PDB file of C-alpha atoms in Angstrom:
ATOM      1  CA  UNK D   1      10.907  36.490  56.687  1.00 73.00           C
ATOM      2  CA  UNK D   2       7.358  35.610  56.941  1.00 90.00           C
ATOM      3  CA  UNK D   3       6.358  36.505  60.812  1.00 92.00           C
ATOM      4  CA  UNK D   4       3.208  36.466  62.138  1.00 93.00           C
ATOM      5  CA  UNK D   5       3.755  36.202  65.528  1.00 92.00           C
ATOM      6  CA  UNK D   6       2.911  39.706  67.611  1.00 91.00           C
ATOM      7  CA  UNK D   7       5.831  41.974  69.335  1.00 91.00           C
ATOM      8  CA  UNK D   8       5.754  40.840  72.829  1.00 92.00           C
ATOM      9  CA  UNK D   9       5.137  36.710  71.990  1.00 94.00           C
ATOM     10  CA  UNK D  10       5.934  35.035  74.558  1.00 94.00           C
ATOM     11  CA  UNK D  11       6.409  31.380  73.287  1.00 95.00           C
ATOM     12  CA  UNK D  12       4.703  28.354  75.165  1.00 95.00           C
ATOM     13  CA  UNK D  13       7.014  26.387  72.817  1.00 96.00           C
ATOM     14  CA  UNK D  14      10.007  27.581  74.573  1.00 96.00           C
ATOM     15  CA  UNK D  15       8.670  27.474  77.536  1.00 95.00           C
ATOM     16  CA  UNK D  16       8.249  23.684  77.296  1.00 95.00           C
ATOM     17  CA  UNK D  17      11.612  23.055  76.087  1.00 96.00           C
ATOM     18  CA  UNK D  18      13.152  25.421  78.818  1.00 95.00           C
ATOM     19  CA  UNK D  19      11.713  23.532  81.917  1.00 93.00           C
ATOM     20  CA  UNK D  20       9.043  25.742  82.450  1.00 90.00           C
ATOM     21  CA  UNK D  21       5.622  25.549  83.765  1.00 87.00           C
ATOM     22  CA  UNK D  22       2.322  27.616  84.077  1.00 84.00           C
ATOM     23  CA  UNK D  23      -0.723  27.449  85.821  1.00 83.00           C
ATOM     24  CA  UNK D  24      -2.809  26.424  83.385  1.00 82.00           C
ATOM     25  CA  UNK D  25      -4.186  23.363  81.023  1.00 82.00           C
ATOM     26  CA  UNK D  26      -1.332  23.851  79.107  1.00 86.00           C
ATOM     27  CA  UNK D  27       1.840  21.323  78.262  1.00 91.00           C
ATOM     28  CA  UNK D  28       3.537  20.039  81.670  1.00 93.00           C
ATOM     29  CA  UNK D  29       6.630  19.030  82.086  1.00 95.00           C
ATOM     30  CA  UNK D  30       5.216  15.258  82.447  1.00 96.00           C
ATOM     31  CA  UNK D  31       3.925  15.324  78.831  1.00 97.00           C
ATOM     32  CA  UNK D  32       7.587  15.742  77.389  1.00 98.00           C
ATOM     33  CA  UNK D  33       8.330  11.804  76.652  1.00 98.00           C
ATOM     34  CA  UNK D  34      11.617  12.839  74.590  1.00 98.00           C
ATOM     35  CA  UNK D  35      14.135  15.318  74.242  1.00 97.00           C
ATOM     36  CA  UNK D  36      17.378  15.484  72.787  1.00 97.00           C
ATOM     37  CA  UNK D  37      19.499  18.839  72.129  1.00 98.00           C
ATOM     38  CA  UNK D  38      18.036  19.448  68.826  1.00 98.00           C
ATOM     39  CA  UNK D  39      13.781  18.779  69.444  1.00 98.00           C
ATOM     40  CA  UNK D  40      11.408  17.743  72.204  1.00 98.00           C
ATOM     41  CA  UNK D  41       8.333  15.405  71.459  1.00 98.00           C
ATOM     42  CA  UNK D  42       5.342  15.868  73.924  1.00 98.00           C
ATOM     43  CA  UNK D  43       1.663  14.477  74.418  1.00 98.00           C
ATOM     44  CA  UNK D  44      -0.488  17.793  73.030  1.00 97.00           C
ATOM     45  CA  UNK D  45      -2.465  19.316  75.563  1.00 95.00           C
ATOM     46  CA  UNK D  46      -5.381  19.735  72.766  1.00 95.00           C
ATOM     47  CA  UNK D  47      -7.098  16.452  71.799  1.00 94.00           C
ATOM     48  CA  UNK D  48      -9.570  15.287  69.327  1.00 95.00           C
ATOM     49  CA  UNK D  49     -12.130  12.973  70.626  1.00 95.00           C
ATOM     50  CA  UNK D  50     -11.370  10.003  68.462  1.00 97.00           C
ATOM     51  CA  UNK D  51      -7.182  10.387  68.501  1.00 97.00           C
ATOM     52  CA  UNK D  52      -6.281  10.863  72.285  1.00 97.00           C
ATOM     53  CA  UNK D  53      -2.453  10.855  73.322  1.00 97.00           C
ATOM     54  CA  UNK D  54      -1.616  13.026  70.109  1.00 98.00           C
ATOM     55  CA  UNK D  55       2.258  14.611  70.227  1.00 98.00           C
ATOM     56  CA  UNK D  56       3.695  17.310  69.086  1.00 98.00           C
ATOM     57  CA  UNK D  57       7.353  17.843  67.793  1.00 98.00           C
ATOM     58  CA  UNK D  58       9.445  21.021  68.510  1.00 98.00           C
ATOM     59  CA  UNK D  59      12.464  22.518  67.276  1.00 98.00           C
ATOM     60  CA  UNK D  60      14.327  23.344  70.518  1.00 98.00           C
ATOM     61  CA  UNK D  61      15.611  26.661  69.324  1.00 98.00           C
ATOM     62  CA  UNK D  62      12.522  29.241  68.488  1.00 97.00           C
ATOM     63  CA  UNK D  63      11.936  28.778  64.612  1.00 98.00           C
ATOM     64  CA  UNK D  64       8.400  30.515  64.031  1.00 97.00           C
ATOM     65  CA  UNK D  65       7.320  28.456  60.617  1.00 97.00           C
ATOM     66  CA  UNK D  66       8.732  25.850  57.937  1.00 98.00           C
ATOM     67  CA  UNK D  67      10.098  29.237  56.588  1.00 97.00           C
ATOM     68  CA  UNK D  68      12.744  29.883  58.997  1.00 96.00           C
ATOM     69  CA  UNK D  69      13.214  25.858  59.985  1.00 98.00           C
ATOM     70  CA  UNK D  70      16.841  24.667  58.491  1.00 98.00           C
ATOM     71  CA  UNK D  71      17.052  21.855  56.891  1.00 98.00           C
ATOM     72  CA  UNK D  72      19.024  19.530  59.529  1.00 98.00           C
ATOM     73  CA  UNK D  73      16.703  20.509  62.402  1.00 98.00           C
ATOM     74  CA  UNK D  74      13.615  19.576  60.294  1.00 98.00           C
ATOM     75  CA  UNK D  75      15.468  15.834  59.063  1.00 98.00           C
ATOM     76  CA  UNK D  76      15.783  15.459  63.305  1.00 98.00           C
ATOM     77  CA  UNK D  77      11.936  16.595  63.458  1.00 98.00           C
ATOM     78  CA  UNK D  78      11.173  14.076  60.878  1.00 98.00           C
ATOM     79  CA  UNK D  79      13.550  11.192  62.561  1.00 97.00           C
ATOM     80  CA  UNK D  80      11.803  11.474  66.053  1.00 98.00           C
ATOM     81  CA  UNK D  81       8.236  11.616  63.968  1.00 98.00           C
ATOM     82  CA  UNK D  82       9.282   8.158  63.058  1.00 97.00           C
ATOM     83  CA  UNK D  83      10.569   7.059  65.969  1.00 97.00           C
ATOM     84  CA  UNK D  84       7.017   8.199  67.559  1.00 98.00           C
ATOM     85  CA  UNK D  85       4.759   6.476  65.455  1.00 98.00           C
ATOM     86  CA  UNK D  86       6.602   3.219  66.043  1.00 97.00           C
ATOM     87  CA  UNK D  87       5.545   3.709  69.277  1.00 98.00           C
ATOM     88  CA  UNK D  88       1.991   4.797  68.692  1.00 98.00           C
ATOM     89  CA  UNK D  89       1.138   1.631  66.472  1.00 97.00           C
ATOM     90  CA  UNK D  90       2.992  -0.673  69.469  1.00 96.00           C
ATOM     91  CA  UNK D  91       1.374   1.075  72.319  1.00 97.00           C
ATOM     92  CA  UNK D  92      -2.012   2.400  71.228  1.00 98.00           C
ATOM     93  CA  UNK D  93      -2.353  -0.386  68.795  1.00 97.00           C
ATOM     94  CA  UNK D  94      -3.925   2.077  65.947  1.00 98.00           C
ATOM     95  CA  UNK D  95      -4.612   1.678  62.786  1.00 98.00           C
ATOM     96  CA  UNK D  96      -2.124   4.174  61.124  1.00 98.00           C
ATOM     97  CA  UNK D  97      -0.940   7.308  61.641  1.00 98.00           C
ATOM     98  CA  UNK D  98      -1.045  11.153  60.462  1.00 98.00           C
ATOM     99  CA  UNK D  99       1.183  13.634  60.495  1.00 98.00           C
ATOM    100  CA  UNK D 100       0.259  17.605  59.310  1.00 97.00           C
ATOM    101  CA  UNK D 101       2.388  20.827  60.332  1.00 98.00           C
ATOM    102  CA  UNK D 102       0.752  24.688  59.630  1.00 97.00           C
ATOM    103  CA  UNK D 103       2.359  27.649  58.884  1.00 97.00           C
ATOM    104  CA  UNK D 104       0.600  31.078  59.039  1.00 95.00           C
ATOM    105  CA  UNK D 105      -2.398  32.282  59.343  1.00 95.00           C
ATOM    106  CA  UNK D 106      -4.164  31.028  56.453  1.00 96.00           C
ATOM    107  CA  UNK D 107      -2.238  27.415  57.074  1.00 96.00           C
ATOM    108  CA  UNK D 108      -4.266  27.154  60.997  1.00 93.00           C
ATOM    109  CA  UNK D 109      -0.898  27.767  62.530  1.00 95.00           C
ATOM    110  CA  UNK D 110      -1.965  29.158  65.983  1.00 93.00           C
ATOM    111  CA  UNK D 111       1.638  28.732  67.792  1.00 96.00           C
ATOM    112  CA  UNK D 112       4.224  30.874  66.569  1.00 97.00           C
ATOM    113  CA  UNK D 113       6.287  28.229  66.841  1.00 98.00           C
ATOM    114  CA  UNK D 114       7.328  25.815  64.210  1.00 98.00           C
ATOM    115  CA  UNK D 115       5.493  21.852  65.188  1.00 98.00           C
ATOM    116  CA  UNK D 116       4.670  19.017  63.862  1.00 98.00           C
ATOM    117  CA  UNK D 117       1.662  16.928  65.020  1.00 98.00           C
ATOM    118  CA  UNK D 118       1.725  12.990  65.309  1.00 98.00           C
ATOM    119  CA  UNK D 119      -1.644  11.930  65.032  1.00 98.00           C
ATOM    120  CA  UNK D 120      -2.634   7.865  65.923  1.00 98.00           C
ATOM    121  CA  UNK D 121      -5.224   6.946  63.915  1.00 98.00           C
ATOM    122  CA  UNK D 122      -8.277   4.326  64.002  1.00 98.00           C
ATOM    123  CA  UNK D 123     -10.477   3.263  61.202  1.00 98.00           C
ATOM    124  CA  UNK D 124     -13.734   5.697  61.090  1.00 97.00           C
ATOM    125  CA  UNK D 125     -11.864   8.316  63.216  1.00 98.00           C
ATOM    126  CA  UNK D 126     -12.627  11.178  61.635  1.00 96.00           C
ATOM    127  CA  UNK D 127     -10.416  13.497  62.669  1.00 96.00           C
ATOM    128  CA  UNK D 128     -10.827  15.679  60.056  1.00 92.00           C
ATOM    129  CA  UNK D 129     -14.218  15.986  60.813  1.00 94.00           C
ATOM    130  CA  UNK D 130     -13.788  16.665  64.580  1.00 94.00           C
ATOM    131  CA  UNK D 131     -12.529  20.078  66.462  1.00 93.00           C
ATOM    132  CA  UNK D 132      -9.901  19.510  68.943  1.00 93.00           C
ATOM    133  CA  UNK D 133     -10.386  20.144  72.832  1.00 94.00           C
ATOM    134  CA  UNK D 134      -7.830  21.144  75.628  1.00 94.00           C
ATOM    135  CA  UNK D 135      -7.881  18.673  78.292  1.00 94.00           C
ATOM    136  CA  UNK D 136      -6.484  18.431  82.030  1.00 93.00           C
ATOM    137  CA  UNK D 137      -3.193  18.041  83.192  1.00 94.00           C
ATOM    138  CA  UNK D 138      -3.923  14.641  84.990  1.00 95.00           C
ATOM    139  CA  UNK D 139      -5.501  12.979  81.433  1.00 95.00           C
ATOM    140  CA  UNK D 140      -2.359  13.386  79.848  1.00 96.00           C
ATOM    141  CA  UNK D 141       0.474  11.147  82.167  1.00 96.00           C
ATOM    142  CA  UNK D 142      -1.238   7.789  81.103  1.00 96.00           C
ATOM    143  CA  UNK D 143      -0.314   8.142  77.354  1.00 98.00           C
ATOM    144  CA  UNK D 144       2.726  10.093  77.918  1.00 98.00           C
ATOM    145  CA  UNK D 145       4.172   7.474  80.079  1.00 98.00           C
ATOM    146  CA  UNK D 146       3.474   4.283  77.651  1.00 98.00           C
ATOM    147  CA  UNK D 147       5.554   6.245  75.109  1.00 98.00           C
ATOM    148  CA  UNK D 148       8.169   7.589  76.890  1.00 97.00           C
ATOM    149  CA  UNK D 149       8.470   3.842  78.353  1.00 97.00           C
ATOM    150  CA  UNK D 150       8.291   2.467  74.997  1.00 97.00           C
ATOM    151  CA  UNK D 151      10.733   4.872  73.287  1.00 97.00           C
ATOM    152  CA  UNK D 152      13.441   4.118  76.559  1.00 95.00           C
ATOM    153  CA  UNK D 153      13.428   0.168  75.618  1.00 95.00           C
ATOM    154  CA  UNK D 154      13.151   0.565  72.191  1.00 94.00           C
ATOM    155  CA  UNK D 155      14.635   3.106  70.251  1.00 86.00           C
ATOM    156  CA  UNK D 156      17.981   1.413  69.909  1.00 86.00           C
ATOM    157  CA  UNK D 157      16.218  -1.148  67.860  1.00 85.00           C
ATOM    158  CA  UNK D 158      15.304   1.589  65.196  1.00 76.00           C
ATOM    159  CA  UNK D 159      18.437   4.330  64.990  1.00 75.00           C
TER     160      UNK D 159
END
């Protein structure tokens, strides 16, 4: 309906949720810390300097923009967001948190597949204000392992 992405896209979305792995500063298999059959929730590989250990959300079937995204896959999007930013406030100890999701060009999306970002948050942050940076592979197990530790003894507690 409202594709942007080019003819021979190959996804880096799909890739993650498929088990797959490149050579490069990209997402690892390491970052996922959840997965069920419906999303996958991993530490970004692009951080801003003030909001480290940021995740993002995926639809585990290829659904380019909020356009295409049905309704019960975004409600599971939306669950896990939740279930996330429990997590963030008990294991980062921020001060709040942000969500925002892009579509298109004009929106900043720059994955042609659909994702929504879970953002901790500290007073005076100013993420907003910052641009976002990729990082290495080996700065991204510390965060991804407090909340895939967290969410394994405590996400019975919340659904």
């Amino acid at each position: 309906m409202y594709s942007h992405k080019p003819q021979d896209y190959e996804c880096p979305f799909c890739r993650i949720v498929s088990g797959k792995e490149k050579q490069n500063k990209g997402t690892k298999q390491k970052d996922i810390i959840y997965q069920n059959k419906d999303v996958t929730a991993f530490i970004a590989s692009k951080w801003w300097p003030n909001n480290k250990g940021h995740v993002l959300v995926v639809p585990n079937e290829h659904f380019e923009n909020i356009f295409e995204l049905p309704a019960d896959i975004a409600a599971e999007i939306h669950r896990i967001a939740q279930l996330i930013a429990f997590a963030m406030k008990d294991t980062y100890n921020c001060d709040g948190i942000s969500t925002r999701q892009h579509n298109e060009p004009a929106g900043n999306q720059d994955v042609w597949h659909y994702y929504l970002h879970v953002y901790p948050r500290y007073n005076g942050d100013n993420l907003y204000m910052t641009k976002g940076e990729y990082t290495e592979p080996n700065e991204r197990p510390f965060y991804a392992e407090k909340l895939r530790s967290w969410i394994n003894e405590n996400s019975q507690k919340y659904f």
